[in-house]
Coordinates of C-alpha atoms (C1' of nucleotides) in Angstrom, one line a residue:
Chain A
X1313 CA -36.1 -7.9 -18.6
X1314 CA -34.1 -5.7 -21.9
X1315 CA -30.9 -6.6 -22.6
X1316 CA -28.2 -4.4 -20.9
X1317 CA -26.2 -5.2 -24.3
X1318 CA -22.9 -5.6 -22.0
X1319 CA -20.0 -7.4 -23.7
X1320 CA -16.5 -8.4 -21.8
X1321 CA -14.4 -4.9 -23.3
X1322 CA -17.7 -2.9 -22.1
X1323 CA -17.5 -4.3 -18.6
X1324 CA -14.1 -4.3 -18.4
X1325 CA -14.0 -0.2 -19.7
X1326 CA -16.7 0.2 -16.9
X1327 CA -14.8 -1.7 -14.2
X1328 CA -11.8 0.6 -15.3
X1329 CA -13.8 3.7 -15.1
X1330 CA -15.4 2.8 -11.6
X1331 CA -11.8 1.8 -10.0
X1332 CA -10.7 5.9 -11.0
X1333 CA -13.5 7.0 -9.7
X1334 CA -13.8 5.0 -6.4
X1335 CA -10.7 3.9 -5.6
X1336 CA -9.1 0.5 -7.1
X1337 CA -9.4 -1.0 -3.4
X1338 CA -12.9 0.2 -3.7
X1339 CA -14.0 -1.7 -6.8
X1340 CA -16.4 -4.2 -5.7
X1341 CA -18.7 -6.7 -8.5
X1342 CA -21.7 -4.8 -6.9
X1343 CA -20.8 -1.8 -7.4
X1344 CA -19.4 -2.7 -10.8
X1345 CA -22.9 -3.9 -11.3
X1346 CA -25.0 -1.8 -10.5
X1347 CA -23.2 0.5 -12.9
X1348 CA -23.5 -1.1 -15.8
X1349 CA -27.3 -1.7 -14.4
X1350 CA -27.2 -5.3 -14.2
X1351 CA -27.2 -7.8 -11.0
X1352 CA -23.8 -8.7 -9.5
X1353 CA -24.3 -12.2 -10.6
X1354 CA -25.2 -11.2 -14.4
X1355 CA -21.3 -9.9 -14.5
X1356 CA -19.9 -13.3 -14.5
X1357 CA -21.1 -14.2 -17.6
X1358 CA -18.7 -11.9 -19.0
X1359 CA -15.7 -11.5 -16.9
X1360 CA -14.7 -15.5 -15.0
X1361 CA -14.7 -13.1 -11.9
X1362 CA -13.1 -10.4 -9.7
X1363 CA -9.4 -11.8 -10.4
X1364 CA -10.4 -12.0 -14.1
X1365 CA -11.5 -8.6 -13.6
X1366 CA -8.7 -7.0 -12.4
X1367 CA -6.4 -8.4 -14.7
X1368 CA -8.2 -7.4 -17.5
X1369 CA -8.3 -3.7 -16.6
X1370 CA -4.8 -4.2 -16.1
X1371 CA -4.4 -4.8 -19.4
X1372 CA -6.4 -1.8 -20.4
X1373 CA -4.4 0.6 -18.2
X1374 CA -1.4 -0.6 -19.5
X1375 CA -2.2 -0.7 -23.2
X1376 CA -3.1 3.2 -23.0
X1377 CA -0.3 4.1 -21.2
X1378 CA 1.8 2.6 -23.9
X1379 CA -0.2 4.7 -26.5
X1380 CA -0.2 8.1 -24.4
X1381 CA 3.4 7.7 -23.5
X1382 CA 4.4 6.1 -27.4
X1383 CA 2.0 8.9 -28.8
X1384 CA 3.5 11.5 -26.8
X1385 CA 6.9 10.7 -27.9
X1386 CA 6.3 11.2 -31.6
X1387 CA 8.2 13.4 -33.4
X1388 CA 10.5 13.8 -30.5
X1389 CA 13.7 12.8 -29.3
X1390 CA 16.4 13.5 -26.5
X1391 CA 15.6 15.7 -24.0
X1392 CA 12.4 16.5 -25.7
X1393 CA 11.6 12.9 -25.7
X1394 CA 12.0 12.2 -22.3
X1395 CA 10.2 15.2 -21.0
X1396 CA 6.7 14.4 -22.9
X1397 CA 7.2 10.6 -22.0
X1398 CA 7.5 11.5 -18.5
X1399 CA 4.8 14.0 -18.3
X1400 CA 2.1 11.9 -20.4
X1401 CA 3.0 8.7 -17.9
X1402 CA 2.4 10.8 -14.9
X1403 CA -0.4 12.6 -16.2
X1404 CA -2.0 9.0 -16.8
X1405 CA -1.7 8.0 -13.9
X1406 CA -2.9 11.1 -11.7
X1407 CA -5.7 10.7 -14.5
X1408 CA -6.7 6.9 -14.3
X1409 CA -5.0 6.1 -10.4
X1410 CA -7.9 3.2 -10.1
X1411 CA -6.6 1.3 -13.5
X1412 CA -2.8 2.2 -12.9
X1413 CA -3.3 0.2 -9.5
X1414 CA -4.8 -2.4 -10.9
X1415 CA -1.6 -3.0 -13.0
X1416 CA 0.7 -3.3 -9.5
X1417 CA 0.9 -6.6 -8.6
X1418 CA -0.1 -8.3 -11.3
X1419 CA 2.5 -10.7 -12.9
X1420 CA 2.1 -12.3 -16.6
X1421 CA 1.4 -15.9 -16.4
X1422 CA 3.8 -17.0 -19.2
X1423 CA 4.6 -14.8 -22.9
X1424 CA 1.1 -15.6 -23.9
X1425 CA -0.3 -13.5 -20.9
X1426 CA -2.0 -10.2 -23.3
X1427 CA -0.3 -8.7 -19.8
X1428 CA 3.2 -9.3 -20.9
X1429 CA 2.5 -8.1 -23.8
X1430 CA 0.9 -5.1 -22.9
X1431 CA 3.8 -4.2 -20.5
X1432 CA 6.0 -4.9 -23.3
X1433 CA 4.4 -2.5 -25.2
X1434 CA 4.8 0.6 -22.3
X1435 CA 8.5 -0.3 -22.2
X1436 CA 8.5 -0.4 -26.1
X1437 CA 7.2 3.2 -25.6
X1438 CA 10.3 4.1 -22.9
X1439 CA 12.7 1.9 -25.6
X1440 CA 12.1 4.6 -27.9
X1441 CA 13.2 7.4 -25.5
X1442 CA 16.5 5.8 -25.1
X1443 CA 17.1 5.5 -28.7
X1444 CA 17.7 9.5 -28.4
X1445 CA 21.1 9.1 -25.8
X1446 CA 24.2 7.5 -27.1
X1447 CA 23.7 4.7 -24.7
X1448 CA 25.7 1.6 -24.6
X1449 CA 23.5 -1.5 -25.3
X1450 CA 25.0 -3.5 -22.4
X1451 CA 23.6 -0.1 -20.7
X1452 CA 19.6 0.0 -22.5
X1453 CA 18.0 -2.3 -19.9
X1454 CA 19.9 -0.9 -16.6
X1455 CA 18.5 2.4 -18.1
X1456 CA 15.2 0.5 -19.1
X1457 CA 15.4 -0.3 -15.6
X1458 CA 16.3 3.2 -13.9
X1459 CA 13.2 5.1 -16.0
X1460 CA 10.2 2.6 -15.1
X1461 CA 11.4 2.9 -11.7
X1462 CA 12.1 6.3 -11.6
X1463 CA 8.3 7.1 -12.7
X1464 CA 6.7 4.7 -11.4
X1465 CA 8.0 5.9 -8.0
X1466 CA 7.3 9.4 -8.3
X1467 CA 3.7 8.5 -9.7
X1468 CA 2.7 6.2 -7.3
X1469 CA 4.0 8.2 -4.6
X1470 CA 1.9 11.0 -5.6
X1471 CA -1.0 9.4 -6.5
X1472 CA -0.9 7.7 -2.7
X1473 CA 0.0 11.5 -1.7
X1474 CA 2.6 9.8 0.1
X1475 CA 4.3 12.9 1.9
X1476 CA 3.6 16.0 2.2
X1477 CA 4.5 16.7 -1.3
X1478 CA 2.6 20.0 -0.6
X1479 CA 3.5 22.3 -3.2
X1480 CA 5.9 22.6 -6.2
X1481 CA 5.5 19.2 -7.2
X1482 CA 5.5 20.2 -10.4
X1483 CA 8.9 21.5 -10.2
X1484 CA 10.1 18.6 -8.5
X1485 CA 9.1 16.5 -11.5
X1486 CA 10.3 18.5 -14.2
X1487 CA 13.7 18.9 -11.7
X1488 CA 13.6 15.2 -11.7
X1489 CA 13.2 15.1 -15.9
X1490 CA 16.6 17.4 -16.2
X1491 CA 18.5 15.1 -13.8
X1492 CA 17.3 12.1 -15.6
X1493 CA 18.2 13.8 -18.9
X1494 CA 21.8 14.5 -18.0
X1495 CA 23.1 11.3 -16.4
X1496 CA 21.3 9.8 -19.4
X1497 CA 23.3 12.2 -21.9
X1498 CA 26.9 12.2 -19.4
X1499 CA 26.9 8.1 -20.5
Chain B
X1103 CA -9.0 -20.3 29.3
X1104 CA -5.5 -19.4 29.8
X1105 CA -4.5 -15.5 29.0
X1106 CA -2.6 -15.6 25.5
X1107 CA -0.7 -12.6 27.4
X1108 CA -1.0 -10.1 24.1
X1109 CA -0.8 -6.5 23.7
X1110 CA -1.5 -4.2 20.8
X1111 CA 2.4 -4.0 19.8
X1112 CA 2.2 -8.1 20.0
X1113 CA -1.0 -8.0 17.8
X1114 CA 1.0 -5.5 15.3
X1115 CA 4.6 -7.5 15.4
X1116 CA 2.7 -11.2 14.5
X1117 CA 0.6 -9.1 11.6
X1118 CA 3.5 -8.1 10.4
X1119 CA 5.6 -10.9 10.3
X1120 CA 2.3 -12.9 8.5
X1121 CA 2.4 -9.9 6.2
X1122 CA 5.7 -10.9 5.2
X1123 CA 5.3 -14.8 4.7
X1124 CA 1.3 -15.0 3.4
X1125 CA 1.8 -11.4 1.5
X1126 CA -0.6 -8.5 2.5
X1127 CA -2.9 -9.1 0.1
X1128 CA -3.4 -12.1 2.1
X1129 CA -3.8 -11.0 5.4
X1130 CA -6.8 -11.6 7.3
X1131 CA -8.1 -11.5 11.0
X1132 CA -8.4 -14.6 11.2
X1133 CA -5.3 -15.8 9.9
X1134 CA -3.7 -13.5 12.5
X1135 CA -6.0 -14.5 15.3
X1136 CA -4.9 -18.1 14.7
X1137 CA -0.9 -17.4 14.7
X1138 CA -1.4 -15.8 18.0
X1139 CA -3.7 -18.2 19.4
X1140 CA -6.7 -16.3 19.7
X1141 CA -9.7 -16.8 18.4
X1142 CA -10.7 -14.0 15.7
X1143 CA -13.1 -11.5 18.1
X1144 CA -9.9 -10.8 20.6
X1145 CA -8.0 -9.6 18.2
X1146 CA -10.5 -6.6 18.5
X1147 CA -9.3 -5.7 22.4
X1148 CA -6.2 -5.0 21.1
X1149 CA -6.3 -3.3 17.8
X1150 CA -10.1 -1.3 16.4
X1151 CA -10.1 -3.2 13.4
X1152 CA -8.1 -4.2 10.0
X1153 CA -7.9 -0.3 8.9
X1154 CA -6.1 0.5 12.2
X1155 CA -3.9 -3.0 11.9
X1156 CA -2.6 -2.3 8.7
X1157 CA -1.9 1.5 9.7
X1158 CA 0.0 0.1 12.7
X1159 CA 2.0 -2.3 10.3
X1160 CA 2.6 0.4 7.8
X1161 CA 4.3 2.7 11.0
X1162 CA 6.3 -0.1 12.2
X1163 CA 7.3 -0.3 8.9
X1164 CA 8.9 2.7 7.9
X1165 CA 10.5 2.9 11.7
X1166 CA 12.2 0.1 10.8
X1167 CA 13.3 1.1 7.5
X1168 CA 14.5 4.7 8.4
X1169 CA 16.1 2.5 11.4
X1170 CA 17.9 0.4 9.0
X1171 CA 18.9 3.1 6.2
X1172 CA 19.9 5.1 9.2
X1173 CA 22.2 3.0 10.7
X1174 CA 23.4 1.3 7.4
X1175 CA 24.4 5.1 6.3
X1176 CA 26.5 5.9 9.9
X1177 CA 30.4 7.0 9.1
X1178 CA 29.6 7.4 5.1
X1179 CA 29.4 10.1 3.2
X1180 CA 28.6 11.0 -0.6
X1181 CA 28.7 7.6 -2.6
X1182 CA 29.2 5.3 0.0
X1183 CA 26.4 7.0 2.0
X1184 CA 24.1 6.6 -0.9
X1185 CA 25.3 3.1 -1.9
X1186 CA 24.9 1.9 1.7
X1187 CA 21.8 3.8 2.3
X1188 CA 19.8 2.2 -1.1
X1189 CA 21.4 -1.3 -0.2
X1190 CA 19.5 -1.5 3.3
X1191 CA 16.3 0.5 2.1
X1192 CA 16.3 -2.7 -0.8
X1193 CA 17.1 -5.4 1.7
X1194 CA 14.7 -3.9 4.2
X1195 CA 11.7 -4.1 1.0
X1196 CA 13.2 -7.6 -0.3
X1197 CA 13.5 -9.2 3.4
X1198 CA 10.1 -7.6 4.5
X1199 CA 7.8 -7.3 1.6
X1200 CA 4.6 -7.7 3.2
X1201 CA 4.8 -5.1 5.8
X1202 CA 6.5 -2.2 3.5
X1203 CA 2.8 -3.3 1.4
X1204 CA 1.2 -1.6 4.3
X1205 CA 2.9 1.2 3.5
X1206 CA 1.7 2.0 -0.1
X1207 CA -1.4 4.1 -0.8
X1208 CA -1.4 5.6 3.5
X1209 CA -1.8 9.2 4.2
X1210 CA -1.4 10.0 7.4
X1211 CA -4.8 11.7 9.0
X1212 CA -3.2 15.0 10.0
X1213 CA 0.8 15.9 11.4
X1214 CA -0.1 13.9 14.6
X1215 CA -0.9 10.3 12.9
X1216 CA 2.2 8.0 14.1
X1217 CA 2.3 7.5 10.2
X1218 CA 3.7 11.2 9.4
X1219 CA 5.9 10.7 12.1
X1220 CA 7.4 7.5 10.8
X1221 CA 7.5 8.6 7.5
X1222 CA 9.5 12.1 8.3
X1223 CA 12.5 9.6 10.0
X1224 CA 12.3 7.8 6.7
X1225 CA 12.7 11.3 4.8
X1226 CA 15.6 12.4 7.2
X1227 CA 17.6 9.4 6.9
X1228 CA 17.6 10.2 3.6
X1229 CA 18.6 13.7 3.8
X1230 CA 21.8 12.5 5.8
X1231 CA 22.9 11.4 2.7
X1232 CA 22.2 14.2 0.5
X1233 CA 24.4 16.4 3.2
X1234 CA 27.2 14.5 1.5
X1235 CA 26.6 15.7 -1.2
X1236 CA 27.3 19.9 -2.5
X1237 CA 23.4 20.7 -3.4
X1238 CA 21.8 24.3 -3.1
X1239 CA 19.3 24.6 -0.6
X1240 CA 16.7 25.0 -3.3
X1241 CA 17.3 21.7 -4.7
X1242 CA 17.7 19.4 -1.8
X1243 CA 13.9 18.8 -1.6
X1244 CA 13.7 17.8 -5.4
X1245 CA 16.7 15.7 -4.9
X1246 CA 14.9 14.3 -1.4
X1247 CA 11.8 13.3 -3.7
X1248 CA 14.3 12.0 -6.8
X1249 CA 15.8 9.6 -4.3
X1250 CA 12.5 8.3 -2.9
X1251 CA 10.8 7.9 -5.7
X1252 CA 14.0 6.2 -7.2
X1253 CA 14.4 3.9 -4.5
X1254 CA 10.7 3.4 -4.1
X1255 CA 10.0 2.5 -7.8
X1256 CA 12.8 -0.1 -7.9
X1257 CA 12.0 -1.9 -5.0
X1258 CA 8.1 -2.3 -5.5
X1259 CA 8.4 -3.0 -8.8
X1260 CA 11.1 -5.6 -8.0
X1261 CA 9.1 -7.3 -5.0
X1262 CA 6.0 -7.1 -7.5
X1263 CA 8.1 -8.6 -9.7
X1264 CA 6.7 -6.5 -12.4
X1265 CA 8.3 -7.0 -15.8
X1266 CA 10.6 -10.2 -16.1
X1267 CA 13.4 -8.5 -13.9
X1268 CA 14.7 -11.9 -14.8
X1269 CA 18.2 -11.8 -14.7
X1270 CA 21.1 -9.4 -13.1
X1271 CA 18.8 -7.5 -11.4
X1272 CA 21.8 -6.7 -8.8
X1273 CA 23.9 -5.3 -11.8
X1274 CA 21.2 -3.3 -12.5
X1275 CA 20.3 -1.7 -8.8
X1276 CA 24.0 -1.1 -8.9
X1277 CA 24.2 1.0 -11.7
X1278 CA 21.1 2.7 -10.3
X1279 CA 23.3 3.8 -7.5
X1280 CA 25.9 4.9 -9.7
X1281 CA 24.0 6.7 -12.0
X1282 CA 22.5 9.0 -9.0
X1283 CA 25.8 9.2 -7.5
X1284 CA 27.0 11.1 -10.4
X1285 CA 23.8 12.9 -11.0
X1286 CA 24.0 14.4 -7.7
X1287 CA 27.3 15.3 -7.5
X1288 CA 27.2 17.1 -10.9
X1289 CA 24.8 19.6 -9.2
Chain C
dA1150 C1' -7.3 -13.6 52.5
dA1151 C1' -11.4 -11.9 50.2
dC1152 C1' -13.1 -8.6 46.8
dC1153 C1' -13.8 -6.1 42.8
dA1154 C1' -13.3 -3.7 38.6
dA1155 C1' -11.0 -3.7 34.3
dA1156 C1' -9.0 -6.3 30.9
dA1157 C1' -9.0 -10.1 27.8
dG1158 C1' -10.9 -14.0 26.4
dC1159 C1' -15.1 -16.6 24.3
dT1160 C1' -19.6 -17.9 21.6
dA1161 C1' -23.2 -16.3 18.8
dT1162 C1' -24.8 -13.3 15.4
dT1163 C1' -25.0 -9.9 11.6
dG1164 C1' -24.0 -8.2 7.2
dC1165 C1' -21.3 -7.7 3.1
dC1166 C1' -19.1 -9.7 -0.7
dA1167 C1' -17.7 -13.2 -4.2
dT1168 C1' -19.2 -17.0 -6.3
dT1169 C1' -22.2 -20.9 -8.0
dA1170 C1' -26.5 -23.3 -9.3
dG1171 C1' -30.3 -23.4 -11.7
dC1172 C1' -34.2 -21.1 -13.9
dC1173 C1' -36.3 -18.1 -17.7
dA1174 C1' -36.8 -14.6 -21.4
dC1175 C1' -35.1 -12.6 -25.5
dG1176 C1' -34.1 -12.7 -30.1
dA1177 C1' -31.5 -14.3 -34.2
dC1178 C1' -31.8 -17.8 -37.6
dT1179 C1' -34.0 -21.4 -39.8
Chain D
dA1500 C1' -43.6 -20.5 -35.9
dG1501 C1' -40.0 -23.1 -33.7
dT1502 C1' -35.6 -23.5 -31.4
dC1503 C1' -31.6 -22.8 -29.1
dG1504 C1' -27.7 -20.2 -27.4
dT1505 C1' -26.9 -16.0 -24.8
dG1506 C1' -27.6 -13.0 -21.1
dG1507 C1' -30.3 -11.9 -17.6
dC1508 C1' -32.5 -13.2 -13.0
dT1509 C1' -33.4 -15.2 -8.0
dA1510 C1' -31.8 -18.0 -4.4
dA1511 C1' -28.3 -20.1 -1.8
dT1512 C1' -23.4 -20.9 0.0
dG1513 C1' -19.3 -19.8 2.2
dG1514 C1' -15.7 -16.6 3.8
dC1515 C1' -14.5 -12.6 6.3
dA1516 C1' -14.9 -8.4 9.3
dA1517 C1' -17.2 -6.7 12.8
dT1518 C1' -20.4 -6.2 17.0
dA1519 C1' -23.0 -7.8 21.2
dG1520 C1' -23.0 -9.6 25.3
dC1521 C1' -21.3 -13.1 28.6
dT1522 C1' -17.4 -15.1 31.5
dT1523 C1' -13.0 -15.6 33.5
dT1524 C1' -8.7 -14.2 34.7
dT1525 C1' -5.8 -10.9 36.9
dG1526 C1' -3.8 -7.4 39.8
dG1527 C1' -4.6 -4.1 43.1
dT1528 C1' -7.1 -2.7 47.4
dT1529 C1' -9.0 -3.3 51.6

DNA sequence: AACCAAAAGCTATTGCCATTAGCCACGACT
DNA sequence: AGTCGTGGCTAATGGCAATAGCTTTTGGTT
């Protein structure tokens, strides 16, 4: 029997893969497994197991959506700023759904949970958008606050096809960037 | 052996309520079968299996959300509409966190599933408050899906608990409102 | 009142999935 | 060449969903 050459990131990146392809609710250690072309049982000498798993793709999905939205940002600010943060969050996670859901639900341990720090770093990445209003800082979290939900609703509603968001959802989003861009500038 | 007396809107009600204490992650047949007094196989006379539970949870869910942002939203209009209207849709989310779980990530079959149904009342309670408001026909749909994915983000990232919402998250949901209030009425 | 069919329970069983135990081969380093 | 940790394997366990098939209650009909 040749070594499969696996190594934690590698199953993890797999796992991540599999979960956009399949379905998050989908992603089973079998299947997992017989991806990486190993026996289920072989996958627990990398990952502790399906919790460790999950958590661990969490991580992933939320350290690349800090470096899509932070790269995305670059060079940008204002209105500018929040348009590409927006639309490289949402096109993340229509483009990675399985690893995006892995992130919902999970809760850092304590501050030395790499989750907390990776959420950290996505709302580093929305931070910077702010730092282009004249906000208030008694105001920066509420508005902190009002952007993560803002597009984490209107991606996960999508991404679940919630309701017959049938056409122009396109529109809808970039309607929803301009209203977000002028209560944030009318503060 | 006595009759336990159930029916499939028994079966659904006691799901949901276990929903809502154990989380719906944590939801199982037989957990069910035992808070209703059944042994796990008779659960199966009454519902066709844990897809078709959790669908039936997920309708009585949003009927009794669009119930309750409904009625909270009776004799308002414009901000007091709103306010009142993202108060109960919260509270609903907050008091019944494991049944509004259902709800993420179903797509109704086809315009006959009870699920589009449900989730239409949702939408229109919704749109009674937007008719306080002065929007263009053209934008009321964008401003239909800005609310609900507003209101959606906040609450499942709140009842996920997703990134140390630690303190003043009240503050914070109230200056949500606040912030669309204005947005919408600038239209 | 007796009867009977459908409904609603039950036990037993199957099969999938996560997980653990314990064995064995590869291969790097001495 | 020897050795030892690592990464793979087979086998087994336990939980859960689901199905099969039997039995009892129940409510309506004669």
């Amino acid at each position: 029997m040749p070594r499969a050459g696996l190594d934690p990131a590698a199953v993890v990146a797999a796992g991540a893969a599999l979960a956009d392809e399949v379905g998050f609710a989908n992603l089973t250690m079998g299947l997992l497994a017989g991806r990486v072309g190993v026996r289920t049982p072989s996958l627990y000498k990398h990952v502790s197991g399906q919790d460790d798993l999950n958590r661990r793709i969490a991580v992933l999905a939320l350290e690349e959506a800090a470096d899509a939205v932070g790269g995305a940002v670059q060079g940008y600010a204002g209105r500018d700023a929040l348009a590409a943060a927006a639309r490289a969050f949402r096109a993340f996670v229509l483009e990675h759904p399985g690893r995006y859901a892995a992130t919902i639900g999970q809760e850092p341990s304590g501050p030395e949970d790499p989750l907390a720090g990776a959420g950290q770093r996505l709302l580093g990445a929305f931070t910077a958008v702010l730092r282009g209003y004249d906000i208030d800082d008694r105001d920066v979290n509420h508005a902190l606050r009002l952007l993560r939900s803002l597009f984490h609703g209107f991606a996960t509603l999508q991404a679940s096809d919630g309701f017959q968001w049938s056409t122009d959802v396109e529109e809808s989003f970039e309607w929803l960037i301009a209203f977000a861009d002028r209560g944030l500038r009318a503060l």
